[in-house]
PDB file of C-alpha atoms in Angstrom:
ATOM      1  CA  UNK A   1     -19.441  11.675   6.228  1.00 41.00           C
ATOM      2  CA  UNK A   2     -21.582  10.354   3.597  1.00 44.00           C
ATOM      3  CA  UNK A   3     -20.809   7.707   1.389  1.00 58.00           C
ATOM      4  CA  UNK A   4     -18.194   8.584  -1.461  1.00 73.00           C
ATOM      5  CA  UNK A   5     -19.462   7.794  -5.136  1.00 86.00           C
ATOM      6  CA  UNK A   6     -16.278   5.556  -5.996  1.00 88.00           C
ATOM      7  CA  UNK A   7     -16.695   5.713  -9.351  1.00 90.00           C
ATOM      8  CA  UNK A   8     -17.592   9.169  -9.881  1.00 89.00           C
ATOM      9  CA  UNK A   9     -14.276   9.913  -8.172  1.00 90.00           C
ATOM     10  CA  UNK A  10     -12.527   6.901 -10.699  1.00 92.00           C
ATOM     11  CA  UNK A  11     -14.199   8.501 -14.181  1.00 91.00           C
ATOM     12  CA  UNK A  12     -14.868   4.946 -14.970  1.00 93.00           C
ATOM     13  CA  UNK A  13     -16.633   1.577 -13.475  1.00 93.00           C
ATOM     14  CA  UNK A  14     -14.845  -0.004 -10.626  1.00 93.00           C
ATOM     15  CA  UNK A  15     -12.259  -3.023 -12.110  1.00 93.00           C
ATOM     16  CA  UNK A  16     -11.831  -5.091  -8.989  1.00 93.00           C
ATOM     17  CA  UNK A  17      -9.881  -8.648 -10.224  1.00 94.00           C
ATOM     18  CA  UNK A  18     -11.381 -11.415  -8.638  1.00 97.00           C
ATOM     19  CA  UNK A  19      -9.536 -12.707  -5.396  1.00 97.00           C
ATOM     20  CA  UNK A  20     -10.476 -16.331  -4.800  1.00 97.00           C
ATOM     21  CA  UNK A  21      -8.035 -17.283  -6.983  1.00 97.00           C
ATOM     22  CA  UNK A  22      -5.038 -15.502  -4.467  1.00 97.00           C
ATOM     23  CA  UNK A  23      -6.788 -16.208  -1.350  1.00 97.00           C
ATOM     24  CA  UNK A  24      -6.721 -20.299  -2.034  1.00 97.00           C
ATOM     25  CA  UNK A  25      -3.002 -19.648  -2.455  1.00 97.00           C
ATOM     26  CA  UNK A  26      -2.532 -18.027   0.213  1.00 97.00           C
ATOM     27  CA  UNK A  27      -3.960 -20.657   2.656  1.00 97.00           C
ATOM     28  CA  UNK A  28      -0.864 -21.940   1.881  1.00 97.00           C
ATOM     29  CA  UNK A  29       1.077 -19.238   3.581  1.00 98.00           C
ATOM     30  CA  UNK A  30       2.051 -18.178   7.059  1.00 98.00           C
ATOM     31  CA  UNK A  31       1.295 -14.093   6.655  1.00 98.00           C
ATOM     32  CA  UNK A  32       2.920 -11.536   8.324  1.00 98.00           C
ATOM     33  CA  UNK A  33       1.673  -7.902   7.488  1.00 98.00           C
ATOM     34  CA  UNK A  34       3.154  -4.812   8.376  1.00 97.00           C
ATOM     35  CA  UNK A  35       1.369  -1.523   9.142  1.00 96.00           C
ATOM     36  CA  UNK A  36      -1.978  -3.180   9.754  1.00 96.00           C
ATOM     37  CA  UNK A  37      -3.248  -0.495  11.027  1.00 94.00           C
ATOM     38  CA  UNK A  38      -3.105   2.059   8.106  1.00 91.00           C
ATOM     39  CA  UNK A  39      -5.850   2.456   5.898  1.00 90.00           C
ATOM     40  CA  UNK A  40      -5.212  -0.746   3.374  1.00 93.00           C
ATOM     41  CA  UNK A  41      -3.670  -2.768   5.902  1.00 95.00           C
ATOM     42  CA  UNK A  42      -6.909  -2.501   8.340  1.00 94.00           C
ATOM     43  CA  UNK A  43      -9.221  -4.186   5.206  1.00 95.00           C
ATOM     44  CA  UNK A  44      -6.205  -6.699   4.205  1.00 97.00           C
ATOM     45  CA  UNK A  45      -6.185  -7.973   7.412  1.00 96.00           C
ATOM     46  CA  UNK A  46      -9.674  -9.373   8.456  1.00 96.00           C
ATOM     47  CA  UNK A  47     -10.022 -10.451   4.481  1.00 97.00           C
ATOM     48  CA  UNK A  48      -7.213 -12.387   5.289  1.00 98.00           C
ATOM     49  CA  UNK A  49      -8.745 -14.091   8.632  1.00 97.00           C
ATOM     50  CA  UNK A  50     -11.910 -14.431   6.826  1.00 97.00           C
ATOM     51  CA  UNK A  51     -10.427 -16.443   4.060  1.00 97.00           C
ATOM     52  CA  UNK A  52      -8.997 -18.600   6.771  1.00 97.00           C
ATOM     53  CA  UNK A  53      -5.352 -17.315   5.789  1.00 98.00           C
ATOM     54  CA  UNK A  54      -2.798 -17.607   8.514  1.00 98.00           C
ATOM     55  CA  UNK A  55      -1.920 -14.007   9.502  1.00 98.00           C
ATOM     56  CA  UNK A  56      -0.499 -12.189  12.626  1.00 97.00           C
ATOM     57  CA  UNK A  57      -1.118  -7.981  11.811  1.00 97.00           C
ATOM     58  CA  UNK A  58       1.526  -5.710  13.254  1.00 96.00           C
ATOM     59  CA  UNK A  59       1.845  -1.807  13.447  1.00 95.00           C
ATOM     60  CA  UNK A  60       4.600   0.603  15.198  1.00 93.00           C
ATOM     61  CA  UNK A  61       3.732  -0.805  18.597  1.00 93.00           C
ATOM     62  CA  UNK A  62       4.275  -4.227  18.094  1.00 94.00           C
ATOM     63  CA  UNK A  63       6.349  -4.168  15.272  1.00 95.00           C
ATOM     64  CA  UNK A  64       8.427  -0.999  14.856  1.00 95.00           C
ATOM     65  CA  UNK A  65      10.123  -1.650  10.951  1.00 97.00           C
ATOM     66  CA  UNK A  66      12.875   1.152  11.860  1.00 96.00           C
ATOM     67  CA  UNK A  67      14.268  -1.565  15.266  1.00 96.00           C
ATOM     68  CA  UNK A  68      16.023  -4.234  13.375  1.00 97.00           C
ATOM     69  CA  UNK A  69      16.855  -5.488  16.250  1.00 96.00           C
ATOM     70  CA  UNK A  70      12.959  -5.791  16.879  1.00 94.00           C
ATOM     71  CA  UNK A  71      12.123  -6.806  13.894  1.00 96.00           C
ATOM     72  CA  UNK A  72      13.949  -9.530  14.087  1.00 97.00           C
ATOM     73  CA  UNK A  73      12.185 -10.638  17.228  1.00 97.00           C
ATOM     74  CA  UNK A  74       8.748 -11.169  15.193  1.00 97.00           C
ATOM     75  CA  UNK A  75      10.100 -12.456  12.365  1.00 98.00           C
ATOM     76  CA  UNK A  76      11.837 -15.343  14.255  1.00 97.00           C
ATOM     77  CA  UNK A  77       8.523 -15.377  16.571  1.00 97.00           C
ATOM     78  CA  UNK A  78       6.093 -15.415  13.194  1.00 97.00           C
ATOM     79  CA  UNK A  79       8.875 -17.168  10.426  1.00 98.00           C
ATOM     80  CA  UNK A  80       6.491 -15.831   7.979  1.00 98.00           C
ATOM     81  CA  UNK A  81       6.441 -17.404   4.358  1.00 98.00           C
ATOM     82  CA  UNK A  82       5.111 -14.062   2.901  1.00 98.00           C
ATOM     83  CA  UNK A  83       5.243 -10.619   4.807  1.00 98.00           C
ATOM     84  CA  UNK A  84       3.015  -7.900   3.216  1.00 98.00           C
ATOM     85  CA  UNK A  85       4.850  -4.588   3.983  1.00 98.00           C
ATOM     86  CA  UNK A  86       2.514  -1.984   4.014  1.00 97.00           C
ATOM     87  CA  UNK A  87       4.207   0.013   7.036  1.00 95.00           C
ATOM     88  CA  UNK A  88       5.368   3.037   5.869  1.00 91.00           C
ATOM     89  CA  UNK A  89       5.603   6.787   6.468  1.00 84.00           C
ATOM     90  CA  UNK A  90       3.008   7.650   3.754  1.00 70.00           C
ATOM     91  CA  UNK A  91       2.004  11.516   3.686  1.00 74.00           C
ATOM     92  CA  UNK A  92       3.953  13.704   0.754  1.00 74.00           C
ATOM     93  CA  UNK A  93       3.796  17.235   2.896  1.00 80.00           C
ATOM     94  CA  UNK A  94       5.279  15.518   5.679  1.00 81.00           C
ATOM     95  CA  UNK A  95       8.472  14.472   3.603  1.00 88.00           C
ATOM     96  CA  UNK A  96       8.846  17.627   2.441  1.00 89.00           C
ATOM     97  CA  UNK A  97       9.118  18.752   5.975  1.00 93.00           C
ATOM     98  CA  UNK A  98      11.109  15.317   7.188  1.00 92.00           C
ATOM     99  CA  UNK A  99      12.505  14.006   4.490  1.00 94.00           C
ATOM    100  CA  UNK A 100      15.305  11.663   6.964  1.00 95.00           C
ATOM    101  CA  UNK A 101      11.945  10.235   8.764  1.00 93.00           C
ATOM    102  CA  UNK A 102      10.638   9.534   5.652  1.00 94.00           C
ATOM    103  CA  UNK A 103      13.870   8.140   4.268  1.00 96.00           C
ATOM    104  CA  UNK A 104      14.237   6.193   7.696  1.00 96.00           C
ATOM    105  CA  UNK A 105      10.591   4.621   7.792  1.00 95.00           C
ATOM    106  CA  UNK A 106      10.238   3.932   3.551  1.00 97.00           C
ATOM    107  CA  UNK A 107      13.897   3.228   3.039  1.00 98.00           C
ATOM    108  CA  UNK A 108      15.655   1.492   6.121  1.00 97.00           C
ATOM    109  CA  UNK A 109      12.069   0.269   7.506  1.00 97.00           C
ATOM    110  CA  UNK A 110      12.093  -1.860   3.972  1.00 98.00           C
ATOM    111  CA  UNK A 111      15.758  -3.016   4.140  1.00 98.00           C
ATOM    112  CA  UNK A 112      15.569  -4.612   7.880  1.00 98.00           C
ATOM    113  CA  UNK A 113      12.155  -6.107   6.214  1.00 98.00           C
ATOM    114  CA  UNK A 114      13.797  -7.486   3.221  1.00 98.00           C
ATOM    115  CA  UNK A 115      17.179  -8.863   5.531  1.00 98.00           C
ATOM    116  CA  UNK A 116      15.435  -9.859   8.623  1.00 98.00           C
ATOM    117  CA  UNK A 117      12.720 -11.949   6.218  1.00 98.00           C
ATOM    118  CA  UNK A 118      13.068 -16.266   6.577  1.00 98.00           C
ATOM    119  CA  UNK A 119      15.523 -17.194   3.158  1.00 95.00           C
ATOM    120  CA  UNK A 120      11.890 -18.282   1.864  1.00 93.00           C
ATOM    121  CA  UNK A 121       9.872 -15.713   2.790  1.00 97.00           C
ATOM    122  CA  UNK A 122       8.585 -13.215  -0.343  1.00 97.00           C
ATOM    123  CA  UNK A 123       8.101 -10.088   0.507  1.00 98.00           C
ATOM    124  CA  UNK A 124       5.525  -7.475  -1.085  1.00 98.00           C
ATOM    125  CA  UNK A 125       6.128  -3.798  -0.504  1.00 98.00           C
ATOM    126  CA  UNK A 126       3.489  -1.152  -0.972  1.00 97.00           C
ATOM    127  CA  UNK A 127       4.461   1.675  -2.872  1.00 96.00           C
ATOM    128  CA  UNK A 128       2.727   4.951  -4.616  1.00 94.00           C
ATOM    129  CA  UNK A 129       2.591   6.280  -8.126  1.00 92.00           C
ATOM    130  CA  UNK A 130       4.495   9.051  -6.411  1.00 93.00           C
ATOM    131  CA  UNK A 131       7.568   6.652  -7.040  1.00 95.00           C
ATOM    132  CA  UNK A 132       7.596   7.196 -10.831  1.00 95.00           C
ATOM    133  CA  UNK A 133       9.704  10.111 -11.503  1.00 95.00           C
ATOM    134  CA  UNK A 134       9.597  11.230  -8.190  1.00 95.00           C
ATOM    135  CA  UNK A 135       8.820  14.850  -7.618  1.00 94.00           C
ATOM    136  CA  UNK A 136       8.923  14.507  -4.117  1.00 94.00           C
ATOM    137  CA  UNK A 137      11.484  13.274  -0.988  1.00 94.00           C
ATOM    138  CA  UNK A 138       8.833  10.832  -0.413  1.00 94.00           C
ATOM    139  CA  UNK A 139       8.353   9.822  -3.812  1.00 95.00           C
ATOM    140  CA  UNK A 140      12.050   9.158  -4.014  1.00 97.00           C
ATOM    141  CA  UNK A 141      12.200   7.464  -0.384  1.00 97.00           C
ATOM    142  CA  UNK A 142       9.157   5.130  -2.197  1.00 97.00           C
ATOM    143  CA  UNK A 143      11.330   4.285  -5.210  1.00 98.00           C
ATOM    144  CA  UNK A 144      14.285   3.607  -3.298  1.00 98.00           C
ATOM    145  CA  UNK A 145      12.029   0.467  -1.447  1.00 98.00           C
ATOM    146  CA  UNK A 146      11.191  -1.015  -4.773  1.00 98.00           C
ATOM    147  CA  UNK A 147      14.326  -1.453  -5.722  1.00 98.00           C
ATOM    148  CA  UNK A 148      15.221  -2.755  -2.272  1.00 98.00           C
ATOM    149  CA  UNK A 149      12.224  -5.727  -2.484  1.00 98.00           C
ATOM    150  CA  UNK A 150      12.979  -6.293  -6.135  1.00 98.00           C
ATOM    151  CA  UNK A 151      16.091  -6.768  -5.667  1.00 98.00           C
ATOM    152  CA  UNK A 152      15.577  -9.550  -2.940  1.00 97.00           C
ATOM    153  CA  UNK A 153      13.191 -11.314  -4.799  1.00 97.00           C
ATOM    154  CA  UNK A 154       9.928  -9.926  -3.744  1.00 98.00           C
ATOM    155  CA  UNK A 155       7.490  -8.108  -5.407  1.00 98.00           C
ATOM    156  CA  UNK A 156       5.587  -4.307  -5.134  1.00 98.00           C
ATOM    157  CA  UNK A 157       2.173  -3.412  -5.463  1.00 98.00           C
ATOM    158  CA  UNK A 158       2.262   0.126  -6.580  1.00 96.00           C
ATOM    159  CA  UNK A 159      -0.808   2.345  -5.631  1.00 93.00           C
ATOM    160  CA  UNK A 160      -2.381   5.381  -7.553  1.00 90.00           C
ATOM    161  CA  UNK A 161      -4.291   7.541  -5.109  1.00 89.00           C
ATOM    162  CA  UNK A 162      -6.793   5.588  -3.230  1.00 88.00           C
ATOM    163  CA  UNK A 163     -10.256   7.798  -2.181  1.00 83.00           C
ATOM    164  CA  UNK A 164     -10.539   5.403   0.744  1.00 78.00           C
ATOM    165  CA  UNK A 165      -7.761   6.062   2.839  1.00 78.00           C
ATOM    166  CA  UNK A 166      -7.246   8.215   5.669  1.00 72.00           C
ATOM    167  CA  UNK A 167      -5.719  11.837   5.407  1.00 70.00           C
ATOM    168  CA  UNK A 168      -6.570  12.020   1.415  1.00 77.00           C
ATOM    169  CA  UNK A 169      -8.248  15.054   0.247  1.00 81.00           C
ATOM    170  CA  UNK A 170     -11.818  13.976   0.263  1.00 82.00           C
ATOM    171  CA  UNK A 171     -11.510  13.804   4.515  1.00 79.00           C
ATOM    172  CA  UNK A 172     -10.178  17.275   4.055  1.00 82.00           C
ATOM    173  CA  UNK A 173     -12.962  18.365   2.244  1.00 85.00           C
ATOM    174  CA  UNK A 174     -15.647  16.446   4.153  1.00 83.00           C
ATOM    175  CA  UNK A 175     -14.807  18.534   7.345  1.00 87.00           C
ATOM    176  CA  UNK A 176     -15.362  21.430   5.340  1.00 89.00           C
ATOM    177  CA  UNK A 177     -18.800  22.949   6.638  1.00 90.00           C
ATOM    178  CA  UNK A 178     -21.475  22.392   3.180  1.00 86.00           C
ATOM    179  CA  UNK A 179     -22.029  25.899   2.149  1.00 90.00           C
ATOM    180  CA  UNK A 180     -17.947  26.602   2.167  1.00 90.00           C
ATOM    181  CA  UNK A 181     -16.444  26.739  -0.807  1.00 88.00           C
ATOM    182  CA  UNK A 182     -13.915  24.065  -1.155  1.00 87.00           C
ATOM    183  CA  UNK A 183     -10.340  24.497  -1.878  1.00 87.00           C
ATOM    184  CA  UNK A 184      -8.561  23.114  -5.525  1.00 87.00           C
ATOM    185  CA  UNK A 185      -5.565  22.711  -7.026  1.00 85.00           C
ATOM    186  CA  UNK A 186      -6.450  22.234 -10.962  1.00 86.00           C
ATOM    187  CA  UNK A 187      -4.066  18.668 -10.786  1.00 88.00           C
ATOM    188  CA  UNK A 188      -4.505  15.733 -12.550  1.00 91.00           C
ATOM    189  CA  UNK A 189      -4.335  13.009 -10.106  1.00 90.00           C
ATOM    190  CA  UNK A 190      -4.781   8.859 -11.438  1.00 92.00           C
ATOM    191  CA  UNK A 191      -7.422   7.226  -8.778  1.00 92.00           C
ATOM    192  CA  UNK A 192      -7.930   3.457  -8.126  1.00 94.00           C
ATOM    193  CA  UNK A 193     -10.609   1.912  -5.429  1.00 93.00           C
ATOM    194  CA  UNK A 194      -9.625   0.561  -2.413  1.00 93.00           C
ATOM    195  CA  UNK A 195     -11.313  -3.101  -3.598  1.00 94.00           C
ATOM    196  CA  UNK A 196      -9.140  -2.386  -6.544  1.00 96.00           C
ATOM    197  CA  UNK A 197      -5.827  -1.973  -4.361  1.00 96.00           C
ATOM    198  CA  UNK A 198      -6.517  -4.930  -2.236  1.00 97.00           C
ATOM    199  CA  UNK A 199      -6.941  -7.170  -5.653  1.00 97.00           C
ATOM    200  CA  UNK A 200      -3.458  -5.740  -6.595  1.00 97.00           C
ATOM    201  CA  UNK A 201      -1.797  -6.434  -3.455  1.00 97.00           C
ATOM    202  CA  UNK A 202      -3.303 -10.370  -3.142  1.00 98.00           C
ATOM    203  CA  UNK A 203      -2.431 -11.092  -6.948  1.00 98.00           C
ATOM    204  CA  UNK A 204       1.256 -10.176  -6.593  1.00 97.00           C
ATOM    205  CA  UNK A 205       0.986 -13.592  -4.650  1.00 96.00           C
ATOM    206  CA  UNK A 206       0.572 -15.472  -7.647  1.00 96.00           C
ATOM    207  CA  UNK A 207       2.259 -13.367 -10.156  1.00 97.00           C
ATOM    208  CA  UNK A 208       6.239 -13.845 -10.700  1.00 97.00           C
ATOM    209  CA  UNK A 209       8.118 -11.902  -8.355  1.00 97.00           C
ATOM    210  CA  UNK A 210       8.019  -8.007 -10.201  1.00 98.00           C
ATOM    211  CA  UNK A 211       6.468  -4.424 -10.013  1.00 98.00           C
ATOM    212  CA  UNK A 212       2.355  -4.276 -10.827  1.00 98.00           C
ATOM    213  CA  UNK A 213      -0.274  -1.826 -10.838  1.00 96.00           C
ATOM    214  CA  UNK A 214      -3.972  -1.659 -11.625  1.00 93.00           C
ATOM    215  CA  UNK A 215      -4.829   0.233 -14.655  1.00 92.00           C
ATOM    216  CA  UNK A 216      -6.090   3.619 -13.454  1.00 92.00           C
ATOM    217  CA  UNK A 217      -7.952   4.952 -16.605  1.00 91.00           C
ATOM    218  CA  UNK A 218      -7.484   8.690 -17.179  1.00 93.00           C
ATOM    219  CA  UNK A 219      -6.363  10.800 -15.046  1.00 92.00           C
ATOM    220  CA  UNK A 220      -8.564  12.771 -13.504  1.00 92.00           C
ATOM    221  CA  UNK A 221      -8.618  16.923 -13.318  1.00 91.00           C
ATOM    222  CA  UNK A 222      -9.626  17.479  -9.603  1.00 88.00           C
ATOM    223  CA  UNK A 223     -11.282  20.747 -10.233  1.00 88.00           C
ATOM    224  CA  UNK A 224     -14.128  18.067 -12.242  1.00 88.00           C
ATOM    225  CA  UNK A 225     -14.034  15.722  -9.052  1.00 86.00           C
TER     226      UNK A 225
END
Protein backbone atom coordinates (compact mmCIF):
# COMPACT_ATOMS: atom_id res chain seq x y z
CA UNK A 1 0.00 0.00 0.00
CA UNK A 2 0.92 3.66 0.25
CA UNK A 3 3.97 4.57 2.32
CA UNK A 4 2.69 4.99 5.86
CA UNK A 5 3.10 8.25 7.75
CA UNK A 6 5.13 6.84 10.64
CA UNK A 7 5.10 10.00 12.77
CA UNK A 8 1.30 10.23 12.47
CA UNK A 9 1.08 6.69 13.87
CA UNK A 10 3.70 7.33 16.58
CA UNK A 11 2.01 10.61 17.56
CA UNK A 12 5.48 12.14 18.03
CA UNK A 13 8.69 12.79 16.08
CA UNK A 14 10.65 9.65 15.24
CA UNK A 15 13.81 9.58 17.41
CA UNK A 16 16.15 6.69 16.63
CA UNK A 17 19.53 6.99 18.42
CA UNK A 18 22.57 7.25 16.12
CA UNK A 19 23.88 3.81 15.15
CA UNK A 20 27.44 4.52 13.99
CA UNK A 21 28.83 3.91 17.51
CA UNK A 22 27.41 0.38 17.90
CA UNK A 23 28.14 -0.48 14.25
CA UNK A 24 31.84 0.32 14.83
CA UNK A 25 31.81 -1.88 17.96
CA UNK A 26 30.11 -4.67 16.00
CA UNK A 27 33.00 -4.89 13.53
CA UNK A 28 34.91 -6.76 16.25
CA UNK A 29 32.20 -9.45 16.34
CA UNK A 30 31.14 -12.52 14.39
CA UNK A 31 27.36 -12.21 14.35
CA UNK A 32 24.71 -14.91 14.01
CA UNK A 33 21.11 -13.80 13.44
CA UNK A 34 18.24 -16.23 14.06
CA UNK A 35 14.88 -15.41 12.46
CA UNK A 36 16.68 -13.27 9.88
CA UNK A 37 13.82 -13.46 7.36
CA UNK A 38 11.34 -11.82 9.75
CA UNK A 39 10.46 -8.13 9.52
CA UNK A 40 13.19 -6.99 11.92
CA UNK A 41 15.82 -9.51 10.77
CA UNK A 42 15.40 -8.69 7.10
CA UNK A 43 16.21 -5.05 7.92
CA UNK A 44 19.02 -5.83 10.43
CA UNK A 45 20.95 -8.28 8.26
CA UNK A 46 21.69 -5.96 5.29
CA UNK A 47 22.40 -3.08 7.70
CA UNK A 48 25.16 -5.12 9.40
CA UNK A 49 26.57 -6.46 6.13
CA UNK A 50 26.69 -2.96 4.59
CA UNK A 51 28.61 -1.76 7.68
CA UNK A 52 31.24 -4.48 7.16
CA UNK A 53 30.12 -6.62 10.10
CA UNK A 54 30.80 -10.37 9.74
CA UNK A 55 27.21 -11.69 9.72
CA UNK A 56 25.55 -15.05 9.15
CA UNK A 57 21.79 -14.68 8.69
CA UNK A 58 19.70 -17.79 9.39
CA UNK A 59 16.02 -18.62 9.50
CA UNK A 60 13.95 -21.73 10.19
CA UNK A 61 14.93 -23.42 6.90
CA UNK A 62 18.61 -23.55 7.89
CA UNK A 63 18.53 -22.98 11.66
CA UNK A 64 15.49 -24.24 13.57
CA UNK A 65 16.00 -23.02 17.15
CA UNK A 66 13.61 -25.69 18.48
CA UNK A 67 15.98 -28.41 17.20
CA UNK A 68 18.85 -28.38 19.69
CA UNK A 69 21.14 -30.76 17.76
CA UNK A 70 20.70 -28.80 14.56
CA UNK A 71 21.30 -25.53 16.41
CA UNK A 72 24.49 -26.95 17.98
CA UNK A 73 25.81 -27.73 14.47
CA UNK A 74 25.04 -24.18 13.29
CA UNK A 75 26.73 -22.65 16.35
CA UNK A 76 29.82 -24.84 15.84
CA UNK A 77 29.97 -23.82 12.17
CA UNK A 78 29.53 -20.07 12.72
CA UNK A 79 31.25 -19.83 16.15
CA UNK A 80 29.61 -16.44 16.81
CA UNK A 81 30.72 -13.93 19.44
CA UNK A 82 27.29 -12.29 19.32
CA UNK A 83 23.83 -13.72 18.61
CA UNK A 84 20.85 -11.58 17.67
CA UNK A 85 18.08 -14.01 18.61
CA UNK A 86 15.08 -12.79 16.61
CA UNK A 87 13.45 -16.17 15.85
CA UNK A 88 10.10 -16.49 17.58
CA UNK A 89 6.39 -17.17 17.34
CA UNK A 90 5.34 -13.53 17.38
CA UNK A 91 1.57 -13.35 16.86
CA UNK A 92 -0.53 -13.11 20.00
CA UNK A 93 -3.74 -14.63 18.51
CA UNK A 94 -1.80 -17.72 17.39
CA UNK A 95 -0.44 -18.09 20.93
CA UNK A 96 -3.96 -18.20 22.34
CA UNK A 97 -4.97 -20.91 19.84
CA UNK A 98 -1.75 -22.94 20.18
CA UNK A 99 0.09 -21.91 23.37
CA UNK A 100 2.32 -24.99 23.25
CA UNK A 101 3.72 -23.97 19.85
CA UNK A 102 4.41 -20.47 21.24
CA UNK A 103 6.13 -21.98 24.28
CA UNK A 104 8.26 -24.42 22.27
CA UNK A 105 9.45 -21.69 19.90
CA UNK A 106 9.88 -18.83 22.35
CA UNK A 107 10.88 -20.61 25.58
CA UNK A 108 12.59 -23.84 24.45
CA UNK A 109 14.01 -22.11 21.37
CA UNK A 110 15.59 -19.35 23.48
CA UNK A 111 16.90 -21.87 26.03
CA UNK A 112 18.52 -23.81 23.15
CA UNK A 113 20.17 -20.66 21.74
CA UNK A 114 21.55 -19.72 25.16
CA UNK A 115 22.80 -23.27 25.88
CA UNK A 116 24.37 -23.87 22.47
CA UNK A 117 25.96 -20.44 21.94
CA UNK A 118 29.76 -20.50 22.48
CA UNK A 119 30.76 -19.75 26.10
CA UNK A 120 32.14 -16.30 25.22
CA UNK A 121 29.19 -15.29 23.01
CA UNK A 122 26.60 -12.72 24.07
CA UNK A 123 22.95 -13.42 23.24
CA UNK A 124 20.58 -10.52 22.57
CA UNK A 125 16.95 -11.63 22.51
CA UNK A 126 14.24 -9.56 20.84
CA UNK A 127 11.16 -9.27 23.03
CA UNK A 128 7.91 -7.38 23.28
CA UNK A 129 5.98 -4.97 25.51
CA UNK A 130 3.43 -7.81 25.78
CA UNK A 131 5.93 -9.55 28.11
CA UNK A 132 5.15 -6.90 30.76
CA UNK A 133 2.38 -8.17 33.10
CA UNK A 134 1.38 -10.58 30.31
CA UNK A 135 -2.31 -11.01 29.51
CA UNK A 136 -1.63 -13.45 26.67
CA UNK A 137 0.10 -16.82 26.40
CA UNK A 138 2.42 -15.22 23.81
CA UNK A 139 3.43 -12.44 26.24
CA UNK A 140 4.03 -15.00 28.99
CA UNK A 141 6.33 -17.07 26.75
CA UNK A 142 8.36 -13.96 25.88
CA UNK A 143 8.67 -13.03 29.58
CA UNK A 144 10.19 -16.47 30.27
CA UNK A 145 12.47 -16.09 27.22
CA UNK A 146 13.66 -12.75 28.60
CA UNK A 147 14.50 -14.27 31.99
CA UNK A 148 16.39 -17.19 30.38
CA UNK A 149 18.45 -14.69 28.35
CA UNK A 150 19.15 -12.37 31.30
CA UNK A 151 20.13 -15.28 33.58
CA UNK A 152 22.72 -16.32 30.99
CA UNK A 153 24.29 -12.84 31.00
CA UNK A 154 22.62 -11.78 27.77
CA UNK A 155 20.53 -8.72 26.94
CA UNK A 156 16.92 -8.16 25.98
CA UNK A 157 15.66 -5.58 23.48
CA UNK A 158 11.99 -5.09 24.31
CA UNK A 159 10.04 -3.67 21.38
CA UNK A 160 6.69 -1.95 21.32
CA UNK A 161 4.42 -2.33 18.29
CA UNK A 162 6.40 -1.63 15.10
CA UNK A 163 4.05 -0.45 12.31
CA UNK A 164 6.36 -1.61 9.50
CA UNK A 165 6.26 -5.32 10.46
CA UNK A 166 4.27 -8.14 8.90
CA UNK A 167 0.82 -9.15 10.07
CA UNK A 168 0.07 -5.93 11.94
CA UNK A 169 -3.21 -4.03 11.89
CA UNK A 170 -1.96 -1.56 9.25
CA UNK A 171 -1.36 -4.41 6.80
CA UNK A 172 -4.87 -5.69 7.54
CA UNK A 173 -6.36 -2.20 7.03
CA UNK A 174 -4.36 -1.78 3.82
CA UNK A 175 -6.20 -4.74 2.27
CA UNK A 176 -9.65 -3.28 2.94
CA UNK A 177 -11.28 -1.37 0.05
CA UNK A 178 -10.98 2.43 0.40
CA UNK A 179 -14.75 2.92 0.64
CA UNK A 180 -15.26 0.27 3.35
CA UNK A 181 -15.29 0.95 7.10
CA UNK A 182 -12.13 -0.02 8.98
CA UNK A 183 -12.65 -2.50 11.82
CA UNK A 184 -11.02 -0.94 14.90
CA UNK A 185 -10.85 -1.72 18.60
CA UNK A 186 -10.73 1.45 20.69
CA UNK A 187 -7.76 0.21 22.70
CA UNK A 188 -4.48 2.00 23.45
CA UNK A 189 -1.14 0.85 22.02
CA UNK A 190 2.48 1.97 22.23
CA UNK A 191 4.43 2.31 18.96
CA UNK A 192 8.06 2.57 17.90
CA UNK A 193 9.36 2.74 14.34
CA UNK A 194 11.47 0.14 12.57
CA UNK A 195 14.48 2.51 12.69
CA UNK A 196 14.03 2.87 16.46
CA UNK A 197 13.75 -0.91 16.91
CA UNK A 198 16.95 -1.48 14.90
CA UNK A 199 18.85 1.20 16.84
CA UNK A 200 17.69 -0.38 20.12
CA UNK A 201 19.01 -3.79 19.04
CA UNK A 202 22.37 -2.33 18.02
CA UNK A 203 22.80 -0.31 21.22
CA UNK A 204 22.20 -3.39 23.40
CA UNK A 205 25.57 -4.59 22.05
CA UNK A 206 27.56 -1.76 23.65
CA UNK A 207 25.46 -1.28 26.80
CA UNK A 208 25.93 -3.58 29.84
CA UNK A 209 23.86 -6.80 29.83
CA UNK A 210 20.29 -5.85 30.82
CA UNK A 211 16.80 -5.33 29.42
CA UNK A 212 16.32 -2.22 27.29
CA UNK A 213 13.56 -0.38 25.46
CA UNK A 214 13.10 2.80 23.42
CA UNK A 215 10.76 5.37 24.99
CA UNK A 216 7.58 5.09 22.89
CA UNK A 217 5.90 8.32 23.98
CA UNK A 218 2.26 8.34 25.02
CA UNK A 219 -0.04 5.39 24.32
CA UNK A 220 -2.03 5.89 21.12
CA UNK A 221 -5.79 5.48 20.96
CA UNK A 222 -6.33 3.18 17.98
CA UNK A 223 -9.57 4.88 16.93
CA UNK A 224 -7.61 8.12 16.58
CA UNK A 225 -4.74 6.39 14.75
